[in-house]
Short mmCIF file of C-alpha atoms in Angstrom, two decimals:
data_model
loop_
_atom_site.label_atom_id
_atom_site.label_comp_id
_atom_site.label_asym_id
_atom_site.label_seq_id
_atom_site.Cartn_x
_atom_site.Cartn_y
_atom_site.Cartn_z
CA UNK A 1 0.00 0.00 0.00
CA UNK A 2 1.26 3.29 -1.20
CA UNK A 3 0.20 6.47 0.88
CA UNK A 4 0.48 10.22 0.28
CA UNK A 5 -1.03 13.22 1.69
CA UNK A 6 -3.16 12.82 -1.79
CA UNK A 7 -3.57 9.55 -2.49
CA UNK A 8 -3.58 5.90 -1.71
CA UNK A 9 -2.75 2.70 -3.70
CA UNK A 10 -3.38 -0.89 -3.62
CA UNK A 11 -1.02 -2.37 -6.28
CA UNK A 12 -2.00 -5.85 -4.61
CA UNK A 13 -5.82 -5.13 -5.21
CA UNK A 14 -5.28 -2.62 -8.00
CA UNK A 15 -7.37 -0.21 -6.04
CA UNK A 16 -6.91 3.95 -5.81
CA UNK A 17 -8.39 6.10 -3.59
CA UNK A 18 -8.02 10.03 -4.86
CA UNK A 19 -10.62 12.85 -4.82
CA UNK A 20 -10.48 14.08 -8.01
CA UNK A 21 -11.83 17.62 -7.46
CA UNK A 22 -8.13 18.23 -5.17
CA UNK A 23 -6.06 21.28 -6.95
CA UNK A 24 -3.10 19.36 -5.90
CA UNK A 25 -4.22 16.55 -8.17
CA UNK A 26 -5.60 18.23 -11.04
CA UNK A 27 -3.16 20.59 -10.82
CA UNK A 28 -0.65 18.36 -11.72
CA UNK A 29 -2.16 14.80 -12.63
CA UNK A 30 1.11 13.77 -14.35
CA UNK A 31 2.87 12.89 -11.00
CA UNK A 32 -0.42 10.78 -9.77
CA UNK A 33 -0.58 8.90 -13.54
CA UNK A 34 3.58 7.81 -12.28
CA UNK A 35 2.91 6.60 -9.70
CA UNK A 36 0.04 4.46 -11.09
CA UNK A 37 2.32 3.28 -14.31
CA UNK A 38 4.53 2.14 -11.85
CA UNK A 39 2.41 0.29 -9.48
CA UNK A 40 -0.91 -0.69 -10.94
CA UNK A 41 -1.77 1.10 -14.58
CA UNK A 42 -5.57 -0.95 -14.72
CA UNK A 43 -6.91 0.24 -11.38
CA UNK A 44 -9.70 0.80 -9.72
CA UNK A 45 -10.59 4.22 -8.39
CA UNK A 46 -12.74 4.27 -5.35
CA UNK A 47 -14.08 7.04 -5.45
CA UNK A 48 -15.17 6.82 -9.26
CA UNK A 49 -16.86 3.47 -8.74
CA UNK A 50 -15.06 2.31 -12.20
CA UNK A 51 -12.13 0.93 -13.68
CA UNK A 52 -9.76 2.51 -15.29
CA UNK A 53 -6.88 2.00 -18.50
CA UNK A 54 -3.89 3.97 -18.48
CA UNK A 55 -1.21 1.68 -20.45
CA UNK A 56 -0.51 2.96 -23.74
CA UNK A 57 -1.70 -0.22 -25.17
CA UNK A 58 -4.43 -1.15 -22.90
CA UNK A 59 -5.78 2.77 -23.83
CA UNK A 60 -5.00 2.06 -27.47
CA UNK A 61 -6.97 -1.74 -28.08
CA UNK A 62 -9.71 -0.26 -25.94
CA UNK A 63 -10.41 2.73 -28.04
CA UNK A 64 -10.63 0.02 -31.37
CA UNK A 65 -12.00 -2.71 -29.65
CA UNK A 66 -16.03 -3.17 -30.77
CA UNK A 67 -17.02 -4.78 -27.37
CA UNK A 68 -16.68 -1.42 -26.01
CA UNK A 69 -19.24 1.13 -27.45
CA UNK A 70 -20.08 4.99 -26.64
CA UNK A 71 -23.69 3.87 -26.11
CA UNK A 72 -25.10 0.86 -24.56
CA UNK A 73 -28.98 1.27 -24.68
CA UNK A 74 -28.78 0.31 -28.56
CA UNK A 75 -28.09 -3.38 -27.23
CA UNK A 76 -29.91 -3.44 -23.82
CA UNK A 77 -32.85 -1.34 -22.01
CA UNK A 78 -32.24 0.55 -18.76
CA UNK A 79 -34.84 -2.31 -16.85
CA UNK A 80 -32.09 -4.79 -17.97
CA UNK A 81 -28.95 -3.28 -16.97
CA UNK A 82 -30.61 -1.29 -13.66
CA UNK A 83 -30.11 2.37 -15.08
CA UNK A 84 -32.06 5.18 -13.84
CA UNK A 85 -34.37 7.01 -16.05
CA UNK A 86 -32.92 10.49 -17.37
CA UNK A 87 -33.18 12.96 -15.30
CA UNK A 88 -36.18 15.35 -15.74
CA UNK A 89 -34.25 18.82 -15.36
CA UNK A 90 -31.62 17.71 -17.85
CA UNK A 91 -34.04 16.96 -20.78
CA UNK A 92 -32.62 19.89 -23.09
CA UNK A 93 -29.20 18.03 -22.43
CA UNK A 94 -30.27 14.95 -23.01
CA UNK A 95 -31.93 15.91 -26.04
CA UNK A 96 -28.71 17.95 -27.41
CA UNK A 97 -26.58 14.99 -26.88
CA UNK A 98 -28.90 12.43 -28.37
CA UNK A 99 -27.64 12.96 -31.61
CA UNK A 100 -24.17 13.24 -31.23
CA UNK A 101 -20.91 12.17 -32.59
CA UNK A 102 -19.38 11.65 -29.34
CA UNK A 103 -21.86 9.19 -28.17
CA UNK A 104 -22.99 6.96 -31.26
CA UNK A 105 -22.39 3.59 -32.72
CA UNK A 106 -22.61 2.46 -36.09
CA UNK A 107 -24.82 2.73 -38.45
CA UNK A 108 -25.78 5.70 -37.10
CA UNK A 109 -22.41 7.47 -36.18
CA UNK A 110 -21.39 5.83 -39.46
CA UNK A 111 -24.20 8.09 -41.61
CA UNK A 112 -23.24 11.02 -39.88
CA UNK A 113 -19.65 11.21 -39.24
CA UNK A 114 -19.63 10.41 -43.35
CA UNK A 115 -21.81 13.63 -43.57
CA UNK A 116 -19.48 16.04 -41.70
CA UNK A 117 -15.93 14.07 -42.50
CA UNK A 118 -15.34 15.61 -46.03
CA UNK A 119 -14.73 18.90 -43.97
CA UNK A 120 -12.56 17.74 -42.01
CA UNK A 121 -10.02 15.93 -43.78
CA UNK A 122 -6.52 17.44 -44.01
CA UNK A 123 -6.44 19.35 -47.45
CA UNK A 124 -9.68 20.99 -47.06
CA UNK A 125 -8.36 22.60 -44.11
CA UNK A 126 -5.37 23.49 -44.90
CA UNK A 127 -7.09 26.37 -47.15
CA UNK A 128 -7.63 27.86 -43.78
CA UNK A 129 -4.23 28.39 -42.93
CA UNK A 130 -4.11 32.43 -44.37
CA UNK A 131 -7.12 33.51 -42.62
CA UNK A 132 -5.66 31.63 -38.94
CA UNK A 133 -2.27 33.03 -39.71
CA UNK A 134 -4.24 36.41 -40.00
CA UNK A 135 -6.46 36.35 -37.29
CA UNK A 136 -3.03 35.00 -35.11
CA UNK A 137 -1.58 38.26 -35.87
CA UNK A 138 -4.49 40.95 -35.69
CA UNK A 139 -4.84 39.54 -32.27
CA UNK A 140 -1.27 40.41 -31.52
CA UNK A 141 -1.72 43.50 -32.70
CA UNK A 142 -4.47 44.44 -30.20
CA UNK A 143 -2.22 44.04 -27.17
CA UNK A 144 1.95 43.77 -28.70
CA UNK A 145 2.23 47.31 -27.31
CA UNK A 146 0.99 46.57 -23.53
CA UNK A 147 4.12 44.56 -22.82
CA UNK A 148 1.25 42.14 -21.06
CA UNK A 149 -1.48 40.11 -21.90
CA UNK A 150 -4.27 37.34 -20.09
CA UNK A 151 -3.69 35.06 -23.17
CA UNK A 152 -6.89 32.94 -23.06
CA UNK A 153 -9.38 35.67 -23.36
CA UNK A 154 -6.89 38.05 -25.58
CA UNK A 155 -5.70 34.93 -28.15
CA UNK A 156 -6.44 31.35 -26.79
CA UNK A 157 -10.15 32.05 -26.83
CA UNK A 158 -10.79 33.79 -30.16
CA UNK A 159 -9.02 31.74 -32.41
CA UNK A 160 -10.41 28.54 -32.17
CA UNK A 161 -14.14 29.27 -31.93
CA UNK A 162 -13.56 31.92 -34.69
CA UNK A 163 -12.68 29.28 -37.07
CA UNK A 164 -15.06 26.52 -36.13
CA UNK A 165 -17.58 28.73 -36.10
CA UNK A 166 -16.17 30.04 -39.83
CA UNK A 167 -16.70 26.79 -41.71
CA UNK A 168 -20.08 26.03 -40.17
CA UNK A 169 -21.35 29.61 -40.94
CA UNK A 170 -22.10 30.52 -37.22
CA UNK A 171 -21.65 34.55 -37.42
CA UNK A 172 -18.49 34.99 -35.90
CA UNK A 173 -19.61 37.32 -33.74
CA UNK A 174 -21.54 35.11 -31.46
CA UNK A 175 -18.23 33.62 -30.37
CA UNK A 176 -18.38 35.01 -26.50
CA UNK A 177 -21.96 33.35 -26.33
CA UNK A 178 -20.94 30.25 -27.59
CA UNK A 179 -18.02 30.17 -25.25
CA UNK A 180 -20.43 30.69 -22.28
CA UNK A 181 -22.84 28.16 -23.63
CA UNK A 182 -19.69 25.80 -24.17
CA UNK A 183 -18.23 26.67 -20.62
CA UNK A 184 -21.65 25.38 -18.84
CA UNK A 185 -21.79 22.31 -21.02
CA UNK A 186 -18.89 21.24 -20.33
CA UNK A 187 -19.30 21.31 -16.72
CA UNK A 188 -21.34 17.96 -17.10
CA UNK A 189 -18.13 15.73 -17.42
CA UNK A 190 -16.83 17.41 -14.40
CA UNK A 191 -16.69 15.26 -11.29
CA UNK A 192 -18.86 15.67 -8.26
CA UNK A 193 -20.69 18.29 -10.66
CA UNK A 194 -23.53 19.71 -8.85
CA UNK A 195 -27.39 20.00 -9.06
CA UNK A 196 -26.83 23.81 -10.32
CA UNK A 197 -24.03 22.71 -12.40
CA UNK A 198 -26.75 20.95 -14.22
CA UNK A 199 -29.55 22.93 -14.31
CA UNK A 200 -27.32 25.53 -16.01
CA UNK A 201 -25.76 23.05 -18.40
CA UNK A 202 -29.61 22.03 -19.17
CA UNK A 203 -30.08 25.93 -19.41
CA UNK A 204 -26.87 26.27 -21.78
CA UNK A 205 -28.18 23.01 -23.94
CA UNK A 206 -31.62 25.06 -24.60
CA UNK A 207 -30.52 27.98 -25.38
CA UNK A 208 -27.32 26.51 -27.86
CA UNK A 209 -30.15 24.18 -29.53
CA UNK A 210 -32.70 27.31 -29.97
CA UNK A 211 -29.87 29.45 -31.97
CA UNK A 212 -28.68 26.78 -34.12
CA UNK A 213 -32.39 26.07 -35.13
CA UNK A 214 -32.37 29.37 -36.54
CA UNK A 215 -29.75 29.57 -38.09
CA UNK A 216 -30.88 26.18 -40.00
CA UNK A 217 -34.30 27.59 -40.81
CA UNK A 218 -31.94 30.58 -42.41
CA UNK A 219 -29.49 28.48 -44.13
CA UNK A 220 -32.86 26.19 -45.59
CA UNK A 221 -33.67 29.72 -46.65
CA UNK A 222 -30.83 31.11 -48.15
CA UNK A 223 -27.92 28.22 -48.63
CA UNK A 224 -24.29 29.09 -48.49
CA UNK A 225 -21.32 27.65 -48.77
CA UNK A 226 -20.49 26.33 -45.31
CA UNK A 227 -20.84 22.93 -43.47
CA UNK A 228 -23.82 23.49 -42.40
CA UNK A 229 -25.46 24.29 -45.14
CA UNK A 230 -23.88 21.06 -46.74
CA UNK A 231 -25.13 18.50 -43.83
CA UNK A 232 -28.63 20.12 -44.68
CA UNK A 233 -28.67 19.56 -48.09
CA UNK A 234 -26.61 16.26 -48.57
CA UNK A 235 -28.08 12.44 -48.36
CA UNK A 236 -26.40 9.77 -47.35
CA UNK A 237 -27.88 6.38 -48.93
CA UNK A 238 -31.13 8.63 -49.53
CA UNK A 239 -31.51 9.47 -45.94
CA UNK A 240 -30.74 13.80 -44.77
CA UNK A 241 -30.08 14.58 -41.10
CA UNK A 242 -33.64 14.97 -39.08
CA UNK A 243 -33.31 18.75 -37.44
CA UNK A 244 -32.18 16.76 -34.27
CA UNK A 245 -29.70 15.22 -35.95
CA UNK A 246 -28.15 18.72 -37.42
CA UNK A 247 -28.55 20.24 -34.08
CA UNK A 248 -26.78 17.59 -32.10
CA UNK A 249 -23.97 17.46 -34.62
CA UNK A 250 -23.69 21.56 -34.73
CA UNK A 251 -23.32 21.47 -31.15
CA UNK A 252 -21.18 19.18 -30.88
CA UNK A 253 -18.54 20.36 -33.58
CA UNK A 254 -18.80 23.58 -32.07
CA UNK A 255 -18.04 22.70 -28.83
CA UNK A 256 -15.25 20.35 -29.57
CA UNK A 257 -13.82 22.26 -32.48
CA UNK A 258 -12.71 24.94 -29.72
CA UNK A 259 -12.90 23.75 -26.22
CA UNK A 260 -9.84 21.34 -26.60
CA UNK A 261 -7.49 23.91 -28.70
CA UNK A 262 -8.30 26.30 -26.07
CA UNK A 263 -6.97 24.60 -23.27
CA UNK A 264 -3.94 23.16 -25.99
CA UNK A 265 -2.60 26.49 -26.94
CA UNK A 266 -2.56 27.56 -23.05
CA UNK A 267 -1.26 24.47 -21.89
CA UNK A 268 1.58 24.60 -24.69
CA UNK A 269 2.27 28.15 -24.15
CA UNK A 270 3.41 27.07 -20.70
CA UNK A 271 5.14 24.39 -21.23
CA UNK A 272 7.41 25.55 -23.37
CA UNK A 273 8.00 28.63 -21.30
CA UNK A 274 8.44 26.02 -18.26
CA UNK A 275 11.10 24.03 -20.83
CA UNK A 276 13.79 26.39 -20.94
CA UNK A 277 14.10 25.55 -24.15
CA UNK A 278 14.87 28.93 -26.85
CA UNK A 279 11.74 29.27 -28.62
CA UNK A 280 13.29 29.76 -31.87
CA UNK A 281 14.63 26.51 -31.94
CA UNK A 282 11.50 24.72 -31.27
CA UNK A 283 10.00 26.78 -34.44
CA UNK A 284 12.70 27.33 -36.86
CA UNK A 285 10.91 25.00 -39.43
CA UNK A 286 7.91 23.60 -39.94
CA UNK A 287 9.49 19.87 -39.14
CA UNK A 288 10.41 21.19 -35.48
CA UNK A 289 7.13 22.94 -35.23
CA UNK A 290 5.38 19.85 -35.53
CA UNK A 291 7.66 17.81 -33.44
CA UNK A 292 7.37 20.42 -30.72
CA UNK A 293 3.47 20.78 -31.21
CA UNK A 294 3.29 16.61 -30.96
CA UNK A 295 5.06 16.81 -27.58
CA UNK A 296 3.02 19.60 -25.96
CA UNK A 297 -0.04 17.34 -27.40
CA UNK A 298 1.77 14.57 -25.57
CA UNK A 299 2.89 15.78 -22.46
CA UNK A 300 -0.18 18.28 -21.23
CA UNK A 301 -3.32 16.82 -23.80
CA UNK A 302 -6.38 18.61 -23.27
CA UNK A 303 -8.96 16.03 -22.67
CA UNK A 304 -8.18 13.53 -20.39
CA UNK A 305 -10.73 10.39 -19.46
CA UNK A 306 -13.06 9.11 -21.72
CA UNK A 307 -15.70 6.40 -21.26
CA UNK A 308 -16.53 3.10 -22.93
CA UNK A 309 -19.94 0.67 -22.27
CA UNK A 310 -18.53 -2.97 -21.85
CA UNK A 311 -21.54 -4.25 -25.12
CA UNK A 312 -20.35 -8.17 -24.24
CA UNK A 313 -18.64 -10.14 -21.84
CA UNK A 314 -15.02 -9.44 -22.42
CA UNK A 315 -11.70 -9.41 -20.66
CA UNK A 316 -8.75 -6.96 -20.19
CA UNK A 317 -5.63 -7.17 -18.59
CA UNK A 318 -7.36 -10.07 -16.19
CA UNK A 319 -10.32 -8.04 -15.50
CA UNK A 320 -13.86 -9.41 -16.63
CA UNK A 321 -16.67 -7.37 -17.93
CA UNK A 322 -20.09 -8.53 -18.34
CA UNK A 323 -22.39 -6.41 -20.70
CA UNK A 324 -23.29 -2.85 -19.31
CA UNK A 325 -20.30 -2.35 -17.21
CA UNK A 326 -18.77 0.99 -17.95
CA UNK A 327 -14.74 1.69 -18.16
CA UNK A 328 -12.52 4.50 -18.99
CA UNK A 329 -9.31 5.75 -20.27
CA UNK A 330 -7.09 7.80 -19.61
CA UNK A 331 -5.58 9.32 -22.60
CA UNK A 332 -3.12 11.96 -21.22
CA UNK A 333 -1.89 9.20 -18.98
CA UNK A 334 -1.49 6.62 -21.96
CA UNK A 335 0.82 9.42 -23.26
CA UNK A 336 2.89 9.14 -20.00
CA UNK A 337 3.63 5.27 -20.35
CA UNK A 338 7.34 4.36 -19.25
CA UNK A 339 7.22 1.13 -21.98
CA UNK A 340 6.46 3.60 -25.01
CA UNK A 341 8.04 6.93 -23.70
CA UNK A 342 11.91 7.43 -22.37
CA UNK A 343 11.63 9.57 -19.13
CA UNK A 344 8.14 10.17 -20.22
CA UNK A 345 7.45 13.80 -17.28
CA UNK A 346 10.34 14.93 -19.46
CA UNK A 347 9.21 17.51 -22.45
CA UNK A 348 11.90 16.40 -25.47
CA UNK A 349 10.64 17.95 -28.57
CA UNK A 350 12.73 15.98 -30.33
CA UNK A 351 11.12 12.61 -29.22
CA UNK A 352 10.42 9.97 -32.07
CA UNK A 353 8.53 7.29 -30.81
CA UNK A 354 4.63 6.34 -29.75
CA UNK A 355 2.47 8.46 -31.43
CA UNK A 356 0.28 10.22 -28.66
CA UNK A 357 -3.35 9.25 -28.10
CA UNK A 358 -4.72 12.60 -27.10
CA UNK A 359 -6.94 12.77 -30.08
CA UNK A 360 -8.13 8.75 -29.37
CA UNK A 361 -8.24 6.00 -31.77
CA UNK A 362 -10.57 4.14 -33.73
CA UNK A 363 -13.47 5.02 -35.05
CA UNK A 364 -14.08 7.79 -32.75
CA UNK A 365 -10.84 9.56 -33.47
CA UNK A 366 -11.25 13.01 -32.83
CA UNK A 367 -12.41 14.67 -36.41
CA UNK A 368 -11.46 17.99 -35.64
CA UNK A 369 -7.58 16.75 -35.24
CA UNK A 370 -6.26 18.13 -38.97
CA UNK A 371 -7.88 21.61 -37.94
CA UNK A 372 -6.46 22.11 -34.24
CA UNK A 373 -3.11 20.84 -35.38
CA UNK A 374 -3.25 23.10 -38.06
CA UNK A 375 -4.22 25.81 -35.62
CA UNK A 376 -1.62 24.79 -33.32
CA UNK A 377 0.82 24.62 -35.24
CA UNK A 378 0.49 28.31 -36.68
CA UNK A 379 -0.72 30.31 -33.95
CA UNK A 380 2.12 29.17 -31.32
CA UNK A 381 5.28 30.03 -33.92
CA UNK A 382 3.17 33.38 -34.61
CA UNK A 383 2.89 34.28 -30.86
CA UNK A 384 6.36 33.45 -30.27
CA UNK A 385 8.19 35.12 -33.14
CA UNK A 386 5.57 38.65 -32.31
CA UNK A 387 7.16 38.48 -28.73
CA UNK A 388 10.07 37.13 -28.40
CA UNK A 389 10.77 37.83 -24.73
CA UNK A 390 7.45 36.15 -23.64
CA UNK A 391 7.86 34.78 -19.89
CA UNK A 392 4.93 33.88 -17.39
CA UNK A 393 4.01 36.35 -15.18
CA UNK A 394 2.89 34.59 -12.04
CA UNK A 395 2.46 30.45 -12.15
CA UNK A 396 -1.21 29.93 -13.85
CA UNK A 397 -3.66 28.01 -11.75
CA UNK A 398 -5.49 25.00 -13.29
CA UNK A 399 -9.05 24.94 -14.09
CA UNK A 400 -11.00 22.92 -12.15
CA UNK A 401 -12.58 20.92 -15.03
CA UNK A 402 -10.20 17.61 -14.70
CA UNK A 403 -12.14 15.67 -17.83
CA UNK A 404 -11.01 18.58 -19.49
CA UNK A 405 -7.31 20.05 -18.83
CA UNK A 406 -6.72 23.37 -18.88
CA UNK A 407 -5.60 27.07 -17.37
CA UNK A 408 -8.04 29.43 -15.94
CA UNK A 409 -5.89 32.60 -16.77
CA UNK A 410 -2.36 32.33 -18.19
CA UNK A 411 -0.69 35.93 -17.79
CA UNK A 412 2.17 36.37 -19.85
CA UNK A 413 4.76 39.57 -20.26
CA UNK A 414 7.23 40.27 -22.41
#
C-alpha cells in the first residue's frame, strides 16, 4: 500500500483512492498517472466506482475494440442493466446529446460522421491556414504594445471558436456566447458536478439548440457555402439529417472544435515557457514545429478520461466485464507510459517514438484533429516570433474541469 497526503494505492488489489476535485491533483495529474504506471496502470478508483486503462496499449486496443461502445442502450434497455431514467431537469441536455458524434455507434455514427468528415479531412483545411495566420496576428496587434497580456481571453479564446464557427457559418460574432454556452456544457463531465451545475448546463443546452435552429431555418432559406449548409442539403444512402440530428452534430462540432485547442494552446504556451528551451529553436521549421506541437499534445493533452460501455462479456488485462459495465481511459496518462516513452514527465521535442493518443483511436478519433493541429501549429510560432521575450508572469492556476485540462488565466509579459 502506497500512501500520500493525496492519495492511496493498492497495487496488490489494483485499487486507488483520490478525490479528483483536489487542486493538488488536477493541478498536476502527471505525478499521480507515475505513480500508477509504476504500481498498478488498470486500477480501480474508489471514489469513481469504475475501472480505469492507463497503459498505452491497454488505452489504445480499448479505443478500437467493438465490445466497447459509446452507447449501450442500442443493445440493452435501462430495466435490464438497472439504469435510472434520465433525469427530468436535464431533458434539453439529453436531447442535445442524443444525436451526437461523441456518443454513437454504427450505423448511425457511421451516416453522420460520413456527412461532416469531407470537412474535415486534411487538405480541405489546410485552405484555412491564411485567414488563422491572419487572425493569429491581428490579435497580436491588439495588445503587442501593452508589454502584457491574459492570453486565453486576448488569443487562446478567439481563435479557435472563430474558425469553427467560420466553416459552419455561425456569425463569428456570437463567439463570447458560444463560449459561455460551451463553458456550462462542459461542466457535465466534471466530477462531483452539482445539481446547479446541471440545471445551467440544461439551461446552456436550450438555449445553444434554440440558436442553431435558426440559423438552420436561415441556411434552408438562403444556402451558403459552409458545413452546415452542406449537412442540410446532402443524403447519405437517400436518408438527410432529421433537425435533431443537425442540431446535435452543430453542437457538438462547435463545442469540440474549440474547447480542446483552447486549453492546448494555453497548456503549450506554458510548457514551453516552463522548458527552458529557446523558442526559436523549437520553431525554426515547420518539421520542429510539428515535433514540438506533438510533444506539448503529448505531455499536457487537453482532454483527459473518456468512457466506454462494456456491449459483451469481455476481458482486459485479467479483469472481466459482463455487458453494461462501464470503463474508462485515460488518454493523457497513456501518453505518460514508461514502456512507449523514455523519461516520459520529461518535455523532449525531439522525441520519435509512440504516437500520442490525445486525439483517441478508432473510429471515434477526434475529427477535428487536422484543424487544431493546423491551428496549433500556426498560432504558437506566430505568438512566439511577435514576442520574443514572452515569460509567465505569475504560475497559472489549473481549471477545475479535470475531464477537461486546462488554465483558468495564463498571464504572460514580455
Amino acid at each position: 500500500m502506497t500512501r500520500s497526503a493525496l492519495f492511496s494505492i493498492d497495487a496488490a488489489t489494483c485499487r486507488l483512492s483520490l478525490n479528483g476535485r483536489d487542486p493538488a491533483f488536477y493541478g498536476n495529474p502527471n505525478a499521480v498517472y507515475a505513480a500508477l504506471h509504476t504500481q498498478c496502470p488498470t486500477f480501480y478508483w474508489e471514489e469513481q466506482k469504475q475501472w480505469f486503462f492507463i497503459g498505452y496499449d491497454h488505452v489504445n486496443g480499448l479505443l478500437r475494440d467493438r465490445r466497447f461502445g459509446r452507447q449501450i442502450l442500442h443493445v440493452a434497455t435501462r430495466e435490464e442493466l438497472g439504469l435510472p431514467q434520465p433525469l427530468p431537469h436535464l431533458k434539453n441536455f439529453d436531447l442535445a446529446e442524443q444525436y451526437s458524434l461523441l456518443e454513437l455507434e454504427p450505423p448511425e455514427h457511421t451516416r453522420l460522421r460520413t456527412l461532416v468528415n469531407r470537412a474535415f479531412v486534411s487538405r480541405h483545411v489546410e485552405r484555412m491556414k491564411p485567414e488563422i495566420a491572419e487572425l493569429a496576428n491581428r490579435l497580436i496587434d491588439g495588445f503587442e504594445k501593452d508589454g502584457e497580456v491574459e492570453l486565453l481571453s486576448a488569443f487562446a479564446d478567439v481563435i479557435p471558436v472563430t474558425m469553427i464557427a467560420r466553416m459552419i457559418g455561425i456569425p463569428e460574432e456570437m463567439g463570447p456566447q458560444l463560449l459561455k454556452w460551451s463553458h456550462a456544457y462542459v461542466r457535465m463531465y466534471m466530477f462531483g458536478r452539482t445539481e446547479a451545475d446541471e440545471y445551467a448546463a440544461d439551461q446552456a443546452a436550450r438555449e445553444f439548440s434554440d440558436y442553431v435552429k435558426t440559423v438552420i431555418r436561415e441556411r434552408r432559406a438562403n444556402p451558403r457555402d459552409d458545413l452546415l449548409t452542406h449537412m442540410i442539403t446532402t443524403e447519405h444512402k437517400g436518408q438527410f439529417l432529421s433537425e435533431d440530428e443537425l442540431v446535435s452534430t452543430t453542437i457538438v462540432l462547435l463545442n469540440a472544435g474549440h474547447e480542446a485547442t483552447v486549453h492546448q494552446i494555453g497548456n503549450s504556451v506554458r510548457v514551453i515557457l516552463e522548458s527552458g528551451y529557446p523558442p526559436a529553436e523549437l520553431f525554426r521549421d515547420e518539421s520542429a514545429t510539428e515535433r514540438t506541437v506533438e510533444e506539448t499534445l503529448r505531455i499536457c493533452a487537453p482532454v483527459h478520461i473518456f468512457d466506454r460501455w462494456c456491449l459483451e462479456p469481455a476481458e482486459i488485462d485479467g479483469i472481466s466485464f459482463q455487458r453494461g459495465d462501464k470503463v474508462a481511459m485515460i488518454l493523457a496518462a497513456a501518453n505518460l507510459d514508461p514502456k512507449k516513452f523514455s523519461d516520459p514527465l520529461a518535455f523532449k521535442p525531439d522525441r520519435n517514438e509512440a504516437p500520442n493518443l490525445s486525439f483517441g483511436a478508432g473510429i471515434h478519433f477526434c475529427i477535428g484533429a487536422p484543424l487544431a493541429r493546423l491551428e496549433l501549429n500556426l498560432v504558437l510560432p506566430i505568438l512566439f516570433r511577435r514576442l520574443p521575450g514572452l515569460k509567465l508572469k505569475r504560475t497559472p492556476e489549473v481549471k477545475d474541469v479535470y475531464h477537461f485540462h486546462g488554465l483558468d488565466k495564463l498571464e504572460l509579459t514580455w
